[in-house]
Short mmCIF file of C-alpha atoms and ligand atoms in Angstrom, two decimals:
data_model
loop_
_atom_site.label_atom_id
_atom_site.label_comp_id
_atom_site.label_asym_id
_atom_site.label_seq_id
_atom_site.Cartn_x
_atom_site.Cartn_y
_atom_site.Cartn_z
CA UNK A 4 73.60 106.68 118.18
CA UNK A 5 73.91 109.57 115.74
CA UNK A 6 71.57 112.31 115.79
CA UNK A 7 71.32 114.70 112.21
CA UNK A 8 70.83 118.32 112.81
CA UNK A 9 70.71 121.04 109.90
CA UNK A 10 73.27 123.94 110.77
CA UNK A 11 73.92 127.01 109.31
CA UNK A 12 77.38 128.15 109.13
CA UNK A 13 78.43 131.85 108.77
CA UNK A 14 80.73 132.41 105.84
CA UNK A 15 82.31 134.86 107.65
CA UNK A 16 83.52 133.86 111.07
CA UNK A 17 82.48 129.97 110.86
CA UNK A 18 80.54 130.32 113.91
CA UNK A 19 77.75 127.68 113.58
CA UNK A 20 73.82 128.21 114.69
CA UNK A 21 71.13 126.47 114.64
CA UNK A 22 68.47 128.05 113.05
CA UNK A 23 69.16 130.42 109.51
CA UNK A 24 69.55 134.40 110.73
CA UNK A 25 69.87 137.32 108.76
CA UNK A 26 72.44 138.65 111.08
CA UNK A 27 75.37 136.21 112.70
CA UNK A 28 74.71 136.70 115.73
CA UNK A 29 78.16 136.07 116.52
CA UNK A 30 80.12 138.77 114.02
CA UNK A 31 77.38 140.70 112.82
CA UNK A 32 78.01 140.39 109.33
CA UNK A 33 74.58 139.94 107.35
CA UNK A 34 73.39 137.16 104.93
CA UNK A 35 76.38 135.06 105.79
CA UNK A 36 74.67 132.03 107.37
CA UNK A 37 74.56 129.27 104.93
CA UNK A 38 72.92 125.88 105.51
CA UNK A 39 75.98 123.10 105.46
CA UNK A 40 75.65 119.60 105.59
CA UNK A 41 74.09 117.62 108.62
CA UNK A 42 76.19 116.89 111.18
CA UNK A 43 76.63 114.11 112.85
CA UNK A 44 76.36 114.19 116.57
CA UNK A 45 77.67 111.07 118.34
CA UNK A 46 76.26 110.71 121.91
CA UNK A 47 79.62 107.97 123.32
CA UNK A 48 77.51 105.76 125.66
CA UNK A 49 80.76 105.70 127.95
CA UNK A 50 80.73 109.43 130.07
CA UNK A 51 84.44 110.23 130.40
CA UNK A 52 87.51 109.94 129.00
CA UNK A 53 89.68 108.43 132.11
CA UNK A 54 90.42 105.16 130.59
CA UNK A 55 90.44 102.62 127.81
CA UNK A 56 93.11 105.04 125.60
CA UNK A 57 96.69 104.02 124.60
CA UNK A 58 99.35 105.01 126.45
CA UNK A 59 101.33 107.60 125.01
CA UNK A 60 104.81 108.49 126.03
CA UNK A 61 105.54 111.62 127.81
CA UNK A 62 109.07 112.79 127.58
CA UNK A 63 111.38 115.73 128.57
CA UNK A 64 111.61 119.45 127.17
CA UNK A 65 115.21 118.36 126.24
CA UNK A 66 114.95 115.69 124.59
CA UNK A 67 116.76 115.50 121.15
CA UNK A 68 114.85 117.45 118.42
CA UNK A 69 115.34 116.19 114.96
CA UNK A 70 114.13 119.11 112.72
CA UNK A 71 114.86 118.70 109.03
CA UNK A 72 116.97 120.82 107.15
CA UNK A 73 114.71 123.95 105.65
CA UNK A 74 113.91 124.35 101.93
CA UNK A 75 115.45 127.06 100.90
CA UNK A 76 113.67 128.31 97.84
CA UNK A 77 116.91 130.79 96.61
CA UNK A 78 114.53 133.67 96.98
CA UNK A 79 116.12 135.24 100.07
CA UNK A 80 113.12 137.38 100.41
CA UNK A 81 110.72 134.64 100.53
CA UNK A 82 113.34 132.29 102.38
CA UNK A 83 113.89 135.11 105.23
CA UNK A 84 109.98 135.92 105.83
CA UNK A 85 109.40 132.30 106.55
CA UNK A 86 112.56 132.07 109.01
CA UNK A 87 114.94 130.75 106.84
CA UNK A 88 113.35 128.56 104.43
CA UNK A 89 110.12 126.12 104.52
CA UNK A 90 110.40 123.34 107.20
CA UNK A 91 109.63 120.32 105.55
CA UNK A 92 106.16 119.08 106.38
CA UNK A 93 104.67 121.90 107.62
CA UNK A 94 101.90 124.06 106.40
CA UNK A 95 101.68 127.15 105.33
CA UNK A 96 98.74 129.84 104.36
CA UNK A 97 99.72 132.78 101.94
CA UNK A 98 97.06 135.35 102.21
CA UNK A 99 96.56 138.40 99.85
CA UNK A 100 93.93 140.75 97.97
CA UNK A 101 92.95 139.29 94.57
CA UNK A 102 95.48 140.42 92.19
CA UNK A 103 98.53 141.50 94.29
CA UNK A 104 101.26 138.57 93.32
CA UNK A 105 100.46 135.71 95.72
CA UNK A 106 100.63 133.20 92.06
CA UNK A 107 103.26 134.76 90.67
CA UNK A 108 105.50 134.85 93.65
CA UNK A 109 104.25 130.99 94.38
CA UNK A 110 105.00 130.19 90.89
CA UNK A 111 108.39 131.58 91.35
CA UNK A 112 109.19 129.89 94.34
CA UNK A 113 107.95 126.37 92.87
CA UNK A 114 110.48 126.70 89.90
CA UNK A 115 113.26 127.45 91.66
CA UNK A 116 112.85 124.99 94.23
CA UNK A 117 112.10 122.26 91.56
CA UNK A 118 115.45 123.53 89.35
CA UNK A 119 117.61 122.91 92.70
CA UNK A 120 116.53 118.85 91.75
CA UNK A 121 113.40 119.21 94.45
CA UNK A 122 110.04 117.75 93.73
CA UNK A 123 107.11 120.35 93.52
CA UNK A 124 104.05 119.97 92.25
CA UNK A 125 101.95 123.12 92.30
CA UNK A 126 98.02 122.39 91.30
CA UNK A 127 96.16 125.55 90.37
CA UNK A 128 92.34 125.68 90.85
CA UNK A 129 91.92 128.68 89.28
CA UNK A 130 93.91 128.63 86.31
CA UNK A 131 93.54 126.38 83.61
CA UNK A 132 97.07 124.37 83.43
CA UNK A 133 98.09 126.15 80.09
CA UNK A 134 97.68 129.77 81.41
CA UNK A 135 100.16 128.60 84.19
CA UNK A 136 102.62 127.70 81.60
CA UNK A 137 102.26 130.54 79.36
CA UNK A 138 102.80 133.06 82.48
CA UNK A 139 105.81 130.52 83.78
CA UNK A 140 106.98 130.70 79.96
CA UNK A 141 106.83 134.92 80.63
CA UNK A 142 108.17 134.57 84.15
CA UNK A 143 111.14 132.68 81.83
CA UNK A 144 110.87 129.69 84.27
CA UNK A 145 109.48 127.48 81.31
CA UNK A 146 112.36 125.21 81.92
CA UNK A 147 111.73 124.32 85.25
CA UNK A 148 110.55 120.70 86.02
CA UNK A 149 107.45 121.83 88.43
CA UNK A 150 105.08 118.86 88.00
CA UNK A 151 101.33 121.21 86.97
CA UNK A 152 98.05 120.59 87.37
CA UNK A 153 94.77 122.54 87.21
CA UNK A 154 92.43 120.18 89.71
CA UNK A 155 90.33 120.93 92.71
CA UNK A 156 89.49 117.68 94.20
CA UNK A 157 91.50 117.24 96.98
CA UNK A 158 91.32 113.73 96.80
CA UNK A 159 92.56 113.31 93.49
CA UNK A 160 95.30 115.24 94.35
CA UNK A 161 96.16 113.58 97.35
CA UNK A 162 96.04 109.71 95.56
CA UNK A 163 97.88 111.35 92.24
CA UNK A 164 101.17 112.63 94.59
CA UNK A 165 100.54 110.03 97.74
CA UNK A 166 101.02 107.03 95.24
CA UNK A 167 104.44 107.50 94.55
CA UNK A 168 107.72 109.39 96.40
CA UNK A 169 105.88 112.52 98.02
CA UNK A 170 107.02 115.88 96.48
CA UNK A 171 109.11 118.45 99.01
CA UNK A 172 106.52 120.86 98.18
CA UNK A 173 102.62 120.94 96.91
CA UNK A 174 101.57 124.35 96.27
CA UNK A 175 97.47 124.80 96.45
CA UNK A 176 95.99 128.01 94.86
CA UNK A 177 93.72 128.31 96.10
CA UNK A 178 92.34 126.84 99.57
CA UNK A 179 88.78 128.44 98.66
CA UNK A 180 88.24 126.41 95.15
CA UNK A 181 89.20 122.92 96.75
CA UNK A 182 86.68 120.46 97.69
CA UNK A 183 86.88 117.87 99.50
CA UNK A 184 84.07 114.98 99.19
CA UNK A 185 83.79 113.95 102.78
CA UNK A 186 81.21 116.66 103.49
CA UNK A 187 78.69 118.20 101.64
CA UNK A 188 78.65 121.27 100.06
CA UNK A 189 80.31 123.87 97.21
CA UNK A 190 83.96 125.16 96.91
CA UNK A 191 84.62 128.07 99.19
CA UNK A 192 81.75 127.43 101.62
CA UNK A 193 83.99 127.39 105.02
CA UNK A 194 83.24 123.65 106.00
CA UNK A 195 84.76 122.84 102.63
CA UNK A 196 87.40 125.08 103.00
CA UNK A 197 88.16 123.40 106.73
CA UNK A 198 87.87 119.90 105.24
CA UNK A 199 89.84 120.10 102.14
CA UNK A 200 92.37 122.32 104.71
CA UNK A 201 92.44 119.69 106.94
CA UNK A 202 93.29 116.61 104.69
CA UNK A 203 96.06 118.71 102.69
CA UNK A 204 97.33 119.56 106.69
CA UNK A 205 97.39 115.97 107.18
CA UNK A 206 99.27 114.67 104.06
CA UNK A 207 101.84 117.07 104.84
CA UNK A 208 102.24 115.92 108.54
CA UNK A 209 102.33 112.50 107.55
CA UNK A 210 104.44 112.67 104.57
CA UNK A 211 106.56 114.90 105.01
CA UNK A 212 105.84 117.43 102.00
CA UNK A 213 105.75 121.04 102.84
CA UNK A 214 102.37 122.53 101.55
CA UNK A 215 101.54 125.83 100.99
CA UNK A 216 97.91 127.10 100.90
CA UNK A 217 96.76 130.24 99.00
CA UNK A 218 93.78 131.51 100.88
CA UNK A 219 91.88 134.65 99.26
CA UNK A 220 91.24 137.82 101.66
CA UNK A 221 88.14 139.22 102.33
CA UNK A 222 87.79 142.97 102.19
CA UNK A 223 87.98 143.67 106.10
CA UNK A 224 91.32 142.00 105.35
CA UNK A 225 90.79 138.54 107.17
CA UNK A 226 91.61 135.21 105.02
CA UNK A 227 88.34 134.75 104.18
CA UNK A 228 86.65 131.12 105.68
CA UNK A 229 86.95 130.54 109.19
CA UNK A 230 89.92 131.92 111.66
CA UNK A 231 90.05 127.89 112.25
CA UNK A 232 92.38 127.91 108.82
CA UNK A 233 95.04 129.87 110.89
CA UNK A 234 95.22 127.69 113.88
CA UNK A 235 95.43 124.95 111.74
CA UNK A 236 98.57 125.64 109.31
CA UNK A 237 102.34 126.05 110.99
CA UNK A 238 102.93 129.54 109.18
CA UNK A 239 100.52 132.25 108.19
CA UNK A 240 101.83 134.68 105.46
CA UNK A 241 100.53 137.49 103.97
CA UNK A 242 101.23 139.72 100.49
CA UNK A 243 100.63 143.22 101.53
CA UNK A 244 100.74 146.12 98.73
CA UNK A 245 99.14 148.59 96.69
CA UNK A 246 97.91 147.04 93.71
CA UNK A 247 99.02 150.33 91.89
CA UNK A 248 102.65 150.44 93.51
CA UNK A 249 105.16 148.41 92.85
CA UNK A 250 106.22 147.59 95.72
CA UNK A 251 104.97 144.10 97.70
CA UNK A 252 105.53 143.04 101.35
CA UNK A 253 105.31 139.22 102.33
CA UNK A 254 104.97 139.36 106.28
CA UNK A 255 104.65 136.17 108.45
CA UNK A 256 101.74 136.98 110.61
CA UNK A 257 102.25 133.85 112.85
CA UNK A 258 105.26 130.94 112.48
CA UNK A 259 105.68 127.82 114.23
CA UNK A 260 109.00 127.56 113.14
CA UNK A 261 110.55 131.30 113.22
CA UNK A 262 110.21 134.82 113.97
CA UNK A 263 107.67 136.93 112.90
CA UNK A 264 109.31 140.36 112.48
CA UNK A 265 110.99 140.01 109.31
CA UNK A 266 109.84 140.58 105.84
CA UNK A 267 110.26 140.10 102.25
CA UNK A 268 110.04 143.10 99.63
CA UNK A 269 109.58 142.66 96.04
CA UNK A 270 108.83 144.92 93.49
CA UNK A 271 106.28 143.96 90.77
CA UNK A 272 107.82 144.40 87.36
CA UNK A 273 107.16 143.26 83.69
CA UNK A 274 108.85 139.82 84.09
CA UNK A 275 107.32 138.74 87.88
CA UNK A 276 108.55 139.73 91.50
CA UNK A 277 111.96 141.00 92.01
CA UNK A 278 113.63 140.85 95.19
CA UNK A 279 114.30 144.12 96.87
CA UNK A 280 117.21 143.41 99.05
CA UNK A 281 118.25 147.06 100.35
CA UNK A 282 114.96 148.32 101.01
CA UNK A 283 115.40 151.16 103.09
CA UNK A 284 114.54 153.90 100.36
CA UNK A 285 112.17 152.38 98.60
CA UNK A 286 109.14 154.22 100.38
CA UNK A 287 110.94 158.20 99.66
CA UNK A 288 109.79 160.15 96.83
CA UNK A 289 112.39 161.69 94.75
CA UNK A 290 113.37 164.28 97.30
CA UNK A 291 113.86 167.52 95.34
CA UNK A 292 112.87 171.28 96.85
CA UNK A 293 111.51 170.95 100.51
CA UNK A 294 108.09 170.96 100.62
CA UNK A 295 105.82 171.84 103.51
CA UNK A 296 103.98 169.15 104.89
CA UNK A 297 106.20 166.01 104.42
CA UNK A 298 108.39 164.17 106.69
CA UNK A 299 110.59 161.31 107.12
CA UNK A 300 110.29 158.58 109.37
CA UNK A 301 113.03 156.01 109.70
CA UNK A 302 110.83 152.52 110.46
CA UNK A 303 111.96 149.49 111.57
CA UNK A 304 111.21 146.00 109.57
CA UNK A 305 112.33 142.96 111.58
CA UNK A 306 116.02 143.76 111.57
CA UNK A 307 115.66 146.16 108.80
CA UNK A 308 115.88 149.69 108.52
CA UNK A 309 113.23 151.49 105.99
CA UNK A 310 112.72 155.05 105.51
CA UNK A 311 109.15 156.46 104.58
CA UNK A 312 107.50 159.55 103.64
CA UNK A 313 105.00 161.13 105.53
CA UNK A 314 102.72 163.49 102.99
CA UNK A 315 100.06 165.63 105.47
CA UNK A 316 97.57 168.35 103.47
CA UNK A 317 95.68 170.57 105.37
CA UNK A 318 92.68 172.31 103.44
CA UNK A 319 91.38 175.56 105.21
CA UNK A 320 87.46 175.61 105.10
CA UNK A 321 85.59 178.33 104.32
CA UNK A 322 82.07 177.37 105.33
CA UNK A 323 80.75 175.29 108.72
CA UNK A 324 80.92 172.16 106.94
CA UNK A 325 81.70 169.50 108.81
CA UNK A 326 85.54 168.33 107.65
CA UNK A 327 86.77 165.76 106.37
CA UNK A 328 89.92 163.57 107.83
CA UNK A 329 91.71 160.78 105.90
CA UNK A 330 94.28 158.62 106.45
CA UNK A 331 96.03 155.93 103.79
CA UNK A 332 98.38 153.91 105.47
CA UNK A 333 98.19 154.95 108.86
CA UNK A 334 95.46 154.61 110.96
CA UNK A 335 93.10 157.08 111.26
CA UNK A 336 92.07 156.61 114.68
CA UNK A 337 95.51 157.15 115.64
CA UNK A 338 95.41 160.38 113.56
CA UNK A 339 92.29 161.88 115.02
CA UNK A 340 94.66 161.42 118.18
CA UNK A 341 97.39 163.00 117.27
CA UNK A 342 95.12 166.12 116.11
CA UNK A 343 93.36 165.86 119.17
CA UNK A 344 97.03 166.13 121.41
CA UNK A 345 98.17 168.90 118.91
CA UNK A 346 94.81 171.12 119.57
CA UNK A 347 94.78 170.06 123.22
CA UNK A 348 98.39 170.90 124.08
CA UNK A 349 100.04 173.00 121.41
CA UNK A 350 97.01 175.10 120.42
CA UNK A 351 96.68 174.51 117.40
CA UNK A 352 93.59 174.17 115.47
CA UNK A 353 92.61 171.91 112.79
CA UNK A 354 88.87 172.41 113.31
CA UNK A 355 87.71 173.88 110.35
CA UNK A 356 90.12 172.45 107.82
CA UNK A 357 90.14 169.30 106.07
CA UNK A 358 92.89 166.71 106.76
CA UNK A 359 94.94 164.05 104.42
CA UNK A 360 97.60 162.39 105.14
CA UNK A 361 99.32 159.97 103.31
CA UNK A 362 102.43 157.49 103.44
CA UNK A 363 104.06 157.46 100.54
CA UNK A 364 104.44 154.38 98.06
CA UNK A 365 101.87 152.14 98.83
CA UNK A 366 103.38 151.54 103.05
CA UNK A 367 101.68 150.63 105.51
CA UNK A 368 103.20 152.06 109.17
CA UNK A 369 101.66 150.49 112.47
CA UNK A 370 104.58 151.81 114.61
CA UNK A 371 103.64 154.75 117.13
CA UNK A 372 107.01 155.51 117.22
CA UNK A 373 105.86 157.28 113.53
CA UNK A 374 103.67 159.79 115.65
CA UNK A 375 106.05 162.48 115.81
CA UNK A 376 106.96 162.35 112.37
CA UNK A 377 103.04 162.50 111.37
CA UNK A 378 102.84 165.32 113.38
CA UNK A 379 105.61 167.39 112.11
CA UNK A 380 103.71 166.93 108.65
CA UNK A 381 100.67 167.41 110.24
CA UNK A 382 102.21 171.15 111.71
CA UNK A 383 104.24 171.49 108.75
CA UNK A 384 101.24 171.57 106.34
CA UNK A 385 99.13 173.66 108.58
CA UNK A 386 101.71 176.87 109.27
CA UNK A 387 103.07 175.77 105.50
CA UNK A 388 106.38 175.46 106.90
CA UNK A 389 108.72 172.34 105.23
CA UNK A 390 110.15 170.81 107.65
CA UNK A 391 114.17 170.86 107.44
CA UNK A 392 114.78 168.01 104.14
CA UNK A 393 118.14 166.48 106.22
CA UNK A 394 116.00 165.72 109.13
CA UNK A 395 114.19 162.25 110.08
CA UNK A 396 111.54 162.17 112.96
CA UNK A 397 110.63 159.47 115.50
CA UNK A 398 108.94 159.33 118.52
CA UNK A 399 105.77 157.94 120.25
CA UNK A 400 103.35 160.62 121.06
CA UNK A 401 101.17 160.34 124.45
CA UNK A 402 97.76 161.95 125.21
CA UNK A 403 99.67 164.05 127.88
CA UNK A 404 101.95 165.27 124.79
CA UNK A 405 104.93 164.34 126.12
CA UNK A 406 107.54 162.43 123.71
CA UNK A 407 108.06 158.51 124.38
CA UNK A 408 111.37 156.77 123.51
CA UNK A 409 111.50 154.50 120.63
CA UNK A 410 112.81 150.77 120.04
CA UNK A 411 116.23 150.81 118.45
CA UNK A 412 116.56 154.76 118.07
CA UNK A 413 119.95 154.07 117.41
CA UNK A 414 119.59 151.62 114.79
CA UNK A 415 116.91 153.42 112.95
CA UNK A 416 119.84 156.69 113.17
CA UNK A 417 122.19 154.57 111.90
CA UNK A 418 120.81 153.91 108.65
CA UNK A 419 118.94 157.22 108.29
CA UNK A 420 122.58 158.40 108.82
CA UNK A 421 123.94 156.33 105.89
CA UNK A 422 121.57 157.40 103.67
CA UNK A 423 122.60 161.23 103.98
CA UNK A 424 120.49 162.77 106.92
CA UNK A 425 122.27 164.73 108.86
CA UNK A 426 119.57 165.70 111.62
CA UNK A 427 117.21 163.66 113.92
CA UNK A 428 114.52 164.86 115.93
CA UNK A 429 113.92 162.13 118.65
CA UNK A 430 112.75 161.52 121.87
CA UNK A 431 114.60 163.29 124.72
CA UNK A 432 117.28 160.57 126.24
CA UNK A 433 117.71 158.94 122.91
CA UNK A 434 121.45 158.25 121.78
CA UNK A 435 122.40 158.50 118.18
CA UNK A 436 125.17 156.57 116.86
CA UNK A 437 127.43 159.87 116.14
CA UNK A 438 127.50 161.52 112.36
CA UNK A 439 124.19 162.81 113.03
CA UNK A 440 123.31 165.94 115.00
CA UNK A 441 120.20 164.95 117.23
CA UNK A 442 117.74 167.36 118.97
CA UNK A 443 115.57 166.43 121.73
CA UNK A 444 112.44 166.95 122.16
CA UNK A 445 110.46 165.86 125.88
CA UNK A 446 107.32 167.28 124.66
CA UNK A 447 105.27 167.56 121.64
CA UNK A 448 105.00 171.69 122.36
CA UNK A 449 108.91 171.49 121.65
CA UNK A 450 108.55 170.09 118.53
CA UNK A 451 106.20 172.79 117.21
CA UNK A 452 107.89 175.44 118.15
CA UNK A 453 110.96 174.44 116.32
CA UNK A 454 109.09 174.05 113.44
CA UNK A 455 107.21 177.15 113.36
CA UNK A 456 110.39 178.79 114.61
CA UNK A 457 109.10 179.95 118.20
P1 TYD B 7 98.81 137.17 90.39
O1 TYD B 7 100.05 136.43 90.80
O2 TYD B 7 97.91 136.47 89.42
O3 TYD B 7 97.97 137.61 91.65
P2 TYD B 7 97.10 136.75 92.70
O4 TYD B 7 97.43 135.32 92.50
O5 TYD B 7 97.52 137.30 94.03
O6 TYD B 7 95.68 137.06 92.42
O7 TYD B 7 99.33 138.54 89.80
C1 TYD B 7 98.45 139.35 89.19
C2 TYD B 7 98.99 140.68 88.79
O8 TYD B 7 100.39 140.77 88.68
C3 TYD B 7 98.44 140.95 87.44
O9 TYD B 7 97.49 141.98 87.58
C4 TYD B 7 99.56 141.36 86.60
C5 TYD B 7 100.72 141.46 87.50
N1 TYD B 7 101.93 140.87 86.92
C6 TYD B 7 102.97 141.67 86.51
O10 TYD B 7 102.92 142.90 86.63
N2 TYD B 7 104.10 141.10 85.99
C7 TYD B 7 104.21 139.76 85.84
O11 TYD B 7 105.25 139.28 85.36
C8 TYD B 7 103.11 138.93 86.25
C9 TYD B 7 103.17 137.44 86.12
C10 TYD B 7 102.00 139.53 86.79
MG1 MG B 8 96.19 133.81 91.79
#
């Protein structure tokens, strides 16, 4: 027996109610529920599950393990964030703000795959099929044998590439203009999104072609449709940037098949991405005269070294107005903290001055170990003191103000060292790797008086 209920579905978590809301109850967005199509409810007149089934056959954790040889694309950047190239039949989702790269870079990787003699097909549902080719024509992968189309029924696509040899690789852009006609319901709406997901998932389970999904991103930064995309591919991916830089990360943010801690760096120029494969300047401005309120922090991306700038300004107020503090590309809950520890334990005050800070070139830092670099700006912009150019800063700052160790100090001095600093101010009981004078600091009161020359 089937019983039809309406639902309403909220566009922005997928949570499901039964009556329309202004508010999901569930994320508290507003005006998100949207009436879907019934579903069906089956009531199973048998009451458990114990019985009846195949049998399926169990077997050991070392059993033999058969896993294809990757696609590698030729694009090491690409090829590293995904662990080493694209495991055949496996999905992936390639998130990103409108605008940032993710069909350029997709188009990129489709015609070089499909040069190396691989099979790609790469339908566009937001591009008419001729704007593809004129930007491949730009891109100057016009040669390239990538099979196009502009469709967005996913079964059409499906019967057009499941009728013959499936293709190594189907790229979808994008997940949110697909549609799928099992269920009812427009493009984008996030049953459609999980249906169309879900068949596309399938094909590429059972046949053995890699798929990739672009999936748009909603302004709090989450793929937009429900979470229930993520659990469902094998690799989540995102294109991180500025759309003003150049510069453009592609991060795994979960992988089946690999790692999670490296990245990919391109740089957006004239003729599409270009791989950055020494990264670990990119993020310094043109260091000329030393300027109070900057510093450099030497982070860590997967295995690889990069070295940012830290830009802090610190704007004395004359009046009782309440001050303003903001942060881009660091969070600025973390830099109310660090305030907070610097007033609390070093006596300083910040109170009646506004406070920016800024890392440089479009980065995004997530590491505390950046604290007591931040900091040094922070101080450095405040007593208008620069802090010493040759010098890099690291070190996790605690709400007692004492100075935590950081992961791979050594590696992080290594490179910093290689790139012409000559001084690190760390954590007290880090070791360098030699060629670069260290001082210690235990406590967050050290640092501050060596910069304001206590
Ligand atoms: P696109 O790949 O369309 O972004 P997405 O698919 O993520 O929305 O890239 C769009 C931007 O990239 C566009 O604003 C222009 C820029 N761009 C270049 O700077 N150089 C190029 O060669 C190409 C193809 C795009
Ligand atoms: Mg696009």
């Amino acid at each position: 027996m089937a019983k039809l209920k309406s639902r309403y579905v909220c566009q922005a978590c997928g949570s499901e109610q039964h009556r329309w809301q202004g508010q999901c109850p569930d994320c508290a967005e507003w005006n998100t529920l949207v009436q879907e199509g019934a579903a069906a409810t089956v009531f199973s007149a048998k009451h458990n599950l114990q019985g009846g089934g195949r049998a399926i056959e169990l077997v050991g954790l070392n059993a033999a393990v058969a896993l294809p040889d990757r696609l590698r694309s030729g694009i090491d950047e690409f090829d590293r964030a995904v662990g080493g190239g694209i495991v055949p039949g496996s999905a992936l989702l390639l998130g990103g703000d409108p605008g940032i790269g993710k069909s350029t870079l997709l188009l990129q990787v489709a015609a070089t795959l499909a040069s190396e003699g691989r099979q790609v097909v790469y339908v566009s549902g937001e591009e008419a099929a001729d704007q593809v080719r004129l930007r491949a024509i730009r891109l100057g992968l016009g040669g390239a044998p990538v099979r196009l189309a502009a469709a967005t029924s996913v079964r059409d696509i499906l019967t057009t590439i499941g009728s013959g040899e499936p293709p190594a690789l189907l790229v979808i852009d994008s997940i949110q203009t697909m549609h799928s006609d099992l269920i009812e319901g427009a493009p984008g709406t996030v049953s459609q999104v999980r249906a169309s997901a879900q068949e596309l998932v399938r094909f590429a389970k059972e046949r053995g072609t890699a798929v990739i999904l672009v999936g748009h991103v909603t302004k709090d930064g989450t793929i937009a449709g429900p979470r229930v995309l993520e659990h469902m591919v094998d690799t989540v991916l995102g294109f991180e940037g500025e759309r003003s830089h150049q510069y453009r990360i592609l991060r795994a943010a979960k992988n089946r098949f690999g790692g999670t801690d490296e990245i990919g760096v391109f740089a957006m120029e004239g003729a599409g991405l270009k791989q950055v494969p020494n990264p670990s300047v990119l993020f310094l401005t043109q260091r000329g005269e030393a300027v109070s309120g900057t510093s450099v922090f030497p982070a860590l991306e997967g295995t690889r070294p990069v070295l940012v700038e830290i830009q802090a300004l610190v704007v004395r107020l004359a009046s009782g107005a309440t001050p303003r503090r903001a942060a881009v590309g660091w969070d600025s809950g973390r830099l109310a903290m660090i305030l907070a520890v610097l007033e609390a334990r070093c006596g300083l005050s910040f109170a009646t001055a506004e406070v920016y800070l800024n890392v440089a070139g479009g980065y995004r830092l997530t590491d505390p170990a950046a604290d007591l670099a931040v900091a040094a700006a922070l101080v450095s912009a405040l007593a208008e003191r620069p802090v010493p150019q040759e010098a890099v800063i690291m070190g996790e700052i605690a709400l007692s103000g004492e100075v935590r160790p950081v992961a791979h100090a050594a590696l992080r001095l290594k490179e910093s060292s290689k790139l012409g600093f000559e001084r690190g101010w760390v954590p007290a009981g880090s070791e360098g790797p030699g060629g670069i004078a260290l001082t210690r600091f235990a406590r967050l009161g050290e640092l501050v008086d060596q910069l304001l020359g206590r």
